[in-house]
mmCIF file of C-alpha atoms in Angstrom:
data_model
loop_
_atom_site.group_PDB
_atom_site.id
_atom_site.type_symbol
_atom_site.label_atom_id
_atom_site.label_comp_id
_atom_site.label_asym_id
_atom_site.label_seq_id
_atom_site.Cartn_x
_atom_site.Cartn_y
_atom_site.Cartn_z
ATOM 1 C CA UNK A 108 4.573 9.650 17.439
ATOM 2 C CA UNK A 109 7.979 7.961 17.215
ATOM 3 C CA UNK A 110 8.979 6.684 13.818
ATOM 4 C CA UNK A 111 10.059 3.087 13.328
ATOM 5 C CA UNK A 112 13.768 2.434 13.292
ATOM 6 C CA UNK A 113 15.657 0.791 10.469
ATOM 7 C CA UNK A 114 15.727 -2.445 12.498
ATOM 8 C CA UNK A 115 11.915 -2.398 12.812
ATOM 9 C CA UNK A 116 11.557 -1.662 9.095
ATOM 10 C CA UNK A 117 13.982 -4.489 8.273
ATOM 11 C CA UNK A 118 11.979 -6.917 10.402
ATOM 12 C CA UNK A 119 8.749 -5.892 8.656
ATOM 13 C CA UNK A 120 10.324 -6.339 5.190
ATOM 14 C CA UNK A 121 11.634 -9.765 6.192
ATOM 15 C CA UNK A 122 8.214 -10.718 7.532
ATOM 16 C CA UNK A 123 6.485 -9.480 4.400
ATOM 17 C CA UNK A 124 8.784 -11.311 1.978
ATOM 18 C CA UNK A 125 9.557 -14.328 4.170
ATOM 19 C CA UNK A 126 13.347 -14.128 3.839
ATOM 20 C CA UNK A 127 16.343 -12.392 5.408
ATOM 21 C CA UNK A 128 17.440 -8.963 4.179
ATOM 22 C CA UNK A 129 20.655 -10.434 2.772
ATOM 23 C CA UNK A 130 18.706 -12.979 0.724
ATOM 24 C CA UNK A 131 16.229 -10.334 -0.406
ATOM 25 C CA UNK A 132 19.043 -7.985 -1.384
ATOM 26 C CA UNK A 133 20.678 -10.702 -3.493
ATOM 27 C CA UNK A 134 17.312 -11.523 -5.059
ATOM 28 C CA UNK A 135 16.597 -7.859 -5.854
ATOM 29 C CA UNK A 136 19.971 -7.445 -7.575
ATOM 30 C CA UNK A 137 19.171 -10.316 -9.946
ATOM 31 C CA UNK A 138 15.729 -9.024 -10.935
ATOM 32 C CA UNK A 139 14.376 -5.846 -12.505
ATOM 33 C CA UNK A 140 13.585 -2.976 -10.141
ATOM 34 C CA UNK A 141 10.310 -3.309 -8.312
ATOM 35 C CA UNK A 142 8.700 -2.896 -4.906
ATOM 36 C CA UNK A 143 11.312 -5.034 -3.152
ATOM 37 C CA UNK A 144 14.182 -2.953 -4.534
ATOM 38 C CA UNK A 145 12.374 0.245 -3.523
ATOM 39 C CA UNK A 146 11.794 -1.011 0.019
ATOM 40 C CA UNK A 147 15.400 -2.142 0.368
ATOM 41 C CA UNK A 148 16.611 1.232 -0.910
ATOM 42 C CA UNK A 149 14.379 3.041 1.577
ATOM 43 C CA UNK A 150 15.693 0.838 4.365
ATOM 44 C CA UNK A 151 19.297 1.599 3.381
ATOM 45 C CA UNK A 152 18.605 5.344 3.340
ATOM 46 C CA UNK A 153 16.906 5.130 6.725
ATOM 47 C CA UNK A 154 19.823 3.176 8.206
ATOM 48 C CA UNK A 155 22.287 5.702 6.767
ATOM 49 C CA UNK A 156 20.296 8.608 8.232
ATOM 50 C CA UNK A 157 20.301 6.939 11.659
ATOM 51 C CA UNK A 158 24.038 6.393 11.418
ATOM 52 C CA UNK A 159 24.514 10.016 10.396
ATOM 53 C CA UNK A 160 22.447 11.190 13.381
ATOM 54 C CA UNK A 161 24.676 9.205 15.733
ATOM 55 C CA UNK A 162 27.881 10.582 14.197
ATOM 56 C CA UNK A 163 26.737 14.221 14.216
ATOM 57 C CA UNK A 164 25.318 13.962 17.742
ATOM 58 C CA UNK A 165 28.630 12.595 19.022
ATOM 59 C CA UNK A 166 30.577 15.289 17.194
ATOM 60 C CA UNK A 167 28.307 18.010 18.564
ATOM 61 C CA UNK A 168 28.791 16.640 22.083
ATOM 62 C CA UNK A 169 32.551 16.812 21.573
ATOM 63 C CA UNK A 170 32.360 20.377 20.296
ATOM 64 C CA UNK A 171 30.275 21.670 23.212
ATOM 65 C CA UNK A 172 31.928 19.624 25.958
ATOM 66 C CA UNK A 173 31.931 21.664 29.209
ATOM 67 C CA UNK A 174 35.721 21.472 29.570
ATOM 68 C CA UNK A 175 36.322 22.730 26.055
ATOM 69 C CA UNK A 176 36.823 26.380 25.230
ATOM 70 C CA UNK A 177 34.520 27.658 22.496
ATOM 71 C CA UNK A 178 36.024 30.367 20.399
ATOM 72 C CA UNK A 179 34.921 32.066 17.181
ATOM 73 C CA UNK A 180 36.487 29.308 15.098
ATOM 74 C CA UNK A 181 34.577 26.550 16.937
ATOM 75 C CA UNK A 182 31.221 28.331 16.586
ATOM 76 C CA UNK A 183 31.127 27.745 12.836
ATOM 77 C CA UNK A 184 31.861 24.047 13.413
ATOM 78 C CA UNK A 185 29.103 23.810 16.031
ATOM 79 C CA UNK A 186 26.585 25.473 13.725
ATOM 80 C CA UNK A 187 27.568 23.259 10.793
ATOM 81 C CA UNK A 188 27.310 20.121 12.912
ATOM 82 C CA UNK A 189 23.907 21.183 14.281
ATOM 83 C CA UNK A 190 22.675 21.861 10.737
ATOM 84 C CA UNK A 191 23.868 18.444 9.550
ATOM 85 C CA UNK A 192 22.238 16.802 12.552
ATOM 86 C CA UNK A 193 18.938 18.529 11.799
ATOM 87 C CA UNK A 194 19.123 17.441 8.147
ATOM 88 C CA UNK A 195 19.800 13.832 9.145
ATOM 89 C CA UNK A 196 16.827 13.887 11.537
ATOM 90 C CA UNK A 197 14.587 15.288 8.801
ATOM 91 C CA UNK A 198 15.727 12.607 6.342
ATOM 92 C CA UNK A 199 15.223 9.877 8.935
ATOM 93 C CA UNK A 200 11.731 11.087 9.845
ATOM 94 C CA UNK A 201 10.652 11.409 6.217
ATOM 95 C CA UNK A 202 12.158 8.091 5.170
ATOM 96 C CA UNK A 203 10.689 6.251 8.168
ATOM 97 C CA UNK A 204 7.202 7.690 7.686
ATOM 98 C CA UNK A 205 7.145 6.991 3.957
ATOM 99 C CA UNK A 206 8.519 3.463 4.252
ATOM 100 C CA UNK A 207 6.141 2.660 7.106
ATOM 101 C CA UNK A 208 3.170 3.895 5.063
ATOM 102 C CA UNK A 209 4.171 1.736 2.113
ATOM 103 C CA UNK A 210 4.705 -1.314 4.319
ATOM 104 C CA UNK A 211 1.316 -0.830 5.968
ATOM 105 C CA UNK A 212 -0.322 -0.807 2.545
ATOM 106 C CA UNK A 213 1.259 -4.137 1.630
ATOM 107 C CA UNK A 214 0.265 -7.540 2.867
ATOM 108 C CA UNK A 215 1.701 -10.967 2.461
ATOM 109 C CA UNK A 216 -0.323 -13.110 0.130
ATOM 110 C CA UNK A 217 -0.586 -16.859 0.566
ATOM 111 C CA UNK A 218 1.585 -18.975 -1.682
ATOM 112 C CA UNK A 219 -0.204 -20.111 -4.820
ATOM 113 C CA UNK A 220 -1.668 -23.587 -4.564
ATOM 114 C CA UNK A 221 -0.195 -26.136 -6.972
ATOM 115 C CA UNK A 222 -2.668 -27.311 -9.599
ATOM 116 C CA UNK A 223 -4.430 -30.537 -8.752
ATOM 117 C CA UNK A 224 -3.806 -33.549 -10.970
ATOM 118 C CA UNK A 225 -7.436 -34.558 -11.160
ATOM 119 C CA UNK A 226 -9.066 -35.406 -14.475
ATOM 120 C CA UNK A 227 -9.645 -32.381 -16.677
ATOM 121 C CA UNK A 228 -13.128 -30.993 -16.654
ATOM 122 C CA UNK A 229 -15.320 -32.274 -19.434
ATOM 123 C CA UNK A 230 -15.753 -29.836 -22.254
ATOM 124 C CA UNK A 231 -19.433 -29.494 -23.127
ATOM 125 C CA UNK A 232 -20.364 -30.700 -26.594
ATOM 126 C CA UNK A 233 -21.472 -28.060 -29.084
ATOM 127 C CA UNK A 234 -25.254 -27.703 -29.341
ATOM 128 C CA UNK A 235 -26.906 -29.840 -32.001
ATOM 129 C CA UNK A 236 -29.413 -28.004 -34.212
ATOM 130 C CA UNK A 237 -32.966 -29.186 -33.600
ATOM 131 C CA UNK A 238 -35.186 -30.270 -36.454
ATOM 132 C CA UNK A 239 -38.621 -28.790 -36.678
ATOM 133 C CA UNK A 240 -41.573 -31.170 -37.015
ATOM 134 C CA UNK A 241 -43.155 -28.878 -39.617
ATOM 135 C CA UNK A 242 -42.359 -29.699 -43.236
ATOM 136 C CA UNK A 243 -39.993 -27.302 -44.914
ATOM 137 C CA UNK A 244 -41.020 -25.612 -48.131
#
């Protein structure tokens, strides 16, 4: 199953909170840490992992280009680049799965309704003690 991309996660966060990522990021910086800050942090880590995958894939393609000679010195660079690429893929997969699970557990709630300006409800009067018809002693 393919994991959602950072763009798909960003769209879901925007849909959930009803604002753009830039606005949400500014809002999160002005408020104490919470779910929004956690989601934005997860999105940033996912985007960074995707960027890292692209960079390491391109570098690996350069290193193993068919017209390039691969000597003993280049082998260590190829192995290091492949390891970094694998780490970035693992981070992306983990971050995407976790963020997607959290987003699926959340739902947008309707905006609270403003209080109506109707007359306040009548407060019931306290009960009045009843008098017994029998004479007291």
